[in-house]
PDB file of C-alpha atoms in Angstrom:
ATOM      1  CA  UNK K   1      -0.701  -8.235  -7.829  1.00  0.00           C
ATOM      2  CA  UNK K   2      -1.690  -7.834  -4.209  1.00  0.00           C
ATOM      3  CA  UNK K   3      -2.654  -4.434  -2.842  1.00  0.00           C
ATOM      4  CA  UNK K   4      -2.597  -3.788   0.883  1.00  0.00           C
ATOM      5  CA  UNK K   5      -4.378  -1.009   2.743  1.00  0.00           C
ATOM      6  CA  UNK K   6      -2.696   0.981   5.508  1.00  0.00           C
ATOM      7  CA  UNK K   7      -5.096   2.475   8.062  1.00  0.00           C
ATOM      8  CA  UNK K   8      -7.106  -0.258   9.742  1.00  0.00           C
ATOM      9  CA  UNK K   9      -5.340  -3.066   7.895  1.00  0.00           C
ATOM     10  CA  UNK K  10      -1.561  -2.704   8.061  1.00  0.00           C
ATOM     11  CA  UNK K  11      -1.846  -0.647  11.239  1.00  0.00           C
ATOM     12  CA  UNK K  12      -4.028  -3.326  12.869  1.00  0.00           C
ATOM     13  CA  UNK K  13      -2.213  -6.418  11.535  1.00  0.00           C
ATOM     14  CA  UNK K  14       1.395  -5.401  10.822  1.00  0.00           C
ATOM     15  CA  UNK K  15       2.825  -8.887  11.389  1.00  0.00           C
ATOM     16  CA  UNK K  16       0.411 -10.450   8.906  1.00  0.00           C
ATOM     17  CA  UNK K  17       0.954  -7.717   6.328  1.00  0.00           C
ATOM     18  CA  UNK K  18       4.731  -8.066   6.623  1.00  0.00           C
ATOM     19  CA  UNK K  19       4.383 -11.835   6.123  1.00  0.00           C
ATOM     20  CA  UNK K  20       2.353 -11.160   2.965  1.00  0.00           C
ATOM     21  CA  UNK K  21       4.990  -8.713   1.693  1.00  0.00           C
ATOM     22  CA  UNK K  22       7.812 -11.172   2.397  1.00  0.00           C
ATOM     23  CA  UNK K  23       5.904 -14.040   0.750  1.00  0.00           C
ATOM     24  CA  UNK K  24       5.191 -11.949  -2.334  1.00  0.00           C
ATOM     25  CA  UNK K  25       8.840 -10.973  -2.649  1.00  0.00           C
ATOM     26  CA  UNK K  26       9.902 -14.623  -2.333  1.00  0.00           C
ATOM     27  CA  UNK K  27       7.364 -15.748  -4.968  1.00  0.00           C
ATOM     28  CA  UNK K  28       7.913 -12.773  -7.320  1.00  0.00           C
ATOM     29  CA  UNK K  29       4.366 -11.505  -6.802  1.00  0.00           C
ATOM     30  CA  UNK K  30       3.948  -7.751  -7.067  1.00  0.00           C
ATOM     31  CA  UNK K  31       2.734  -6.279  -3.786  1.00  0.00           C
ATOM     32  CA  UNK K  32       1.802  -2.622  -3.345  1.00  0.00           C
ATOM     33  CA  UNK K  33       0.100  -0.539  -0.695  1.00  0.00           C
ATOM     34  CA  UNK K  34      -2.560   2.087  -1.328  1.00  0.00           C
ATOM     35  CA  UNK K  35      -3.664   4.612   1.239  1.00  0.00           C
ATOM     36  CA  UNK K  36      -6.241   7.370   1.070  1.00  0.00           C
ATOM     37  CA  UNK K  37      -3.743   9.612   2.850  1.00  0.00           C
ATOM     38  CA  UNK K  38      -1.817  12.377   1.126  1.00  0.00           C
ATOM     39  CA  UNK K  39       1.969  12.174   0.954  1.00  0.00           C
ATOM     40  CA  UNK K  40       2.312  14.924   3.564  1.00  0.00           C
ATOM     41  CA  UNK K  41       0.492  12.577   5.996  1.00  0.00           C
ATOM     42  CA  UNK K  42       3.278   9.989   5.736  1.00  0.00           C
ATOM     43  CA  UNK K  43       4.218   8.603   9.137  1.00  0.00           C
ATOM     44  CA  UNK K  44       7.111   6.409  10.288  1.00  0.00           C
ATOM     45  CA  UNK K  45       5.154   3.250   9.455  1.00  0.00           C
ATOM     46  CA  UNK K  46       4.556   4.285   5.861  1.00  0.00           C
ATOM     47  CA  UNK K  47       8.169   5.394   5.507  1.00  0.00           C
ATOM     48  CA  UNK K  48       9.278   1.900   6.581  1.00  0.00           C
ATOM     49  CA  UNK K  49       6.876   0.194   4.176  1.00  0.00           C
ATOM     50  CA  UNK K  50       8.193   2.364   1.322  1.00  0.00           C
ATOM     51  CA  UNK K  51      11.580   0.690   1.840  1.00  0.00           C
ATOM     52  CA  UNK K  52       9.970  -2.637   0.890  1.00  0.00           C
ATOM     53  CA  UNK K  53       7.169  -1.943  -1.601  1.00  0.00           C
ATOM     54  CA  UNK K  54       5.627   0.836  -3.664  1.00  0.00           C
ATOM     55  CA  UNK K  55       3.151   2.993  -1.731  1.00  0.00           C
ATOM     56  CA  UNK K  56       0.447   4.962  -3.529  1.00  0.00           C
ATOM     57  CA  UNK K  57      -1.086   7.994  -1.807  1.00  0.00           C
ATOM     58  CA  UNK K  58      -4.547   8.686  -3.251  1.00  0.00           C
ATOM     59  CA  UNK K  59      -5.174  12.050  -1.576  1.00  0.00           C
ATOM     60  CA  UNK K  60      -8.646  10.984  -0.389  1.00  0.00           C
ATOM     61  CA  UNK K  61      -9.669   9.377  -3.691  1.00  0.00           C
ATOM     62  CA  UNK K  62     -11.124   5.877  -3.736  1.00  0.00           C
ATOM     63  CA  UNK K  63      -8.178   3.515  -4.011  1.00  0.00           C
ATOM     64  CA  UNK K  64      -9.440   1.279  -6.836  1.00  0.00           C
ATOM     65  CA  UNK K  65     -10.480   4.269  -8.951  1.00  0.00           C
ATOM     66  CA  UNK K  66      -7.185   6.058  -8.297  1.00  0.00           C
ATOM     67  CA  UNK K  67      -5.118   2.988  -9.194  1.00  0.00           C
ATOM     68  CA  UNK K  68      -7.155   2.524 -12.375  1.00  0.00           C
ATOM     69  CA  UNK K  69      -6.704   6.184 -13.330  1.00  0.00           C
ATOM     70  CA  UNK K  70      -2.920   5.848 -13.121  1.00  0.00           C
ATOM     71  CA  UNK K  71      -3.017   2.501 -14.962  1.00  0.00           C
ATOM     72  CA  UNK K  72      -1.836   0.324 -12.068  1.00  0.00           C
ATOM     73  CA  UNK K  73      -4.985  -1.805 -12.227  1.00  0.00           C
ATOM     74  CA  UNK K  74      -7.750  -2.061 -14.771  1.00  0.00           C
ATOM     75  CA  UNK K  75     -11.081  -0.507 -13.857  1.00  0.00           C
ATOM     76  CA  UNK K  76     -14.427  -2.220 -14.162  1.00  0.00           C
TER      77      UNK K  76
END
């Protein structure tokens, strides 16, 4: 699994992130995006990404901890 970040990563390097998403789809690698935003902070960019991959909104929680709590990844 590959997990992308939104603010400062996808927003800064959208072409690279879209290449990663497309590569993962082609190779059957799960690719998700996690953002510390809340769902009500969704913008047009996130809405577009949601058409391609699963987006997790952590509501200001640390991403790794949040994803572990909902059993997407295993915690350390």
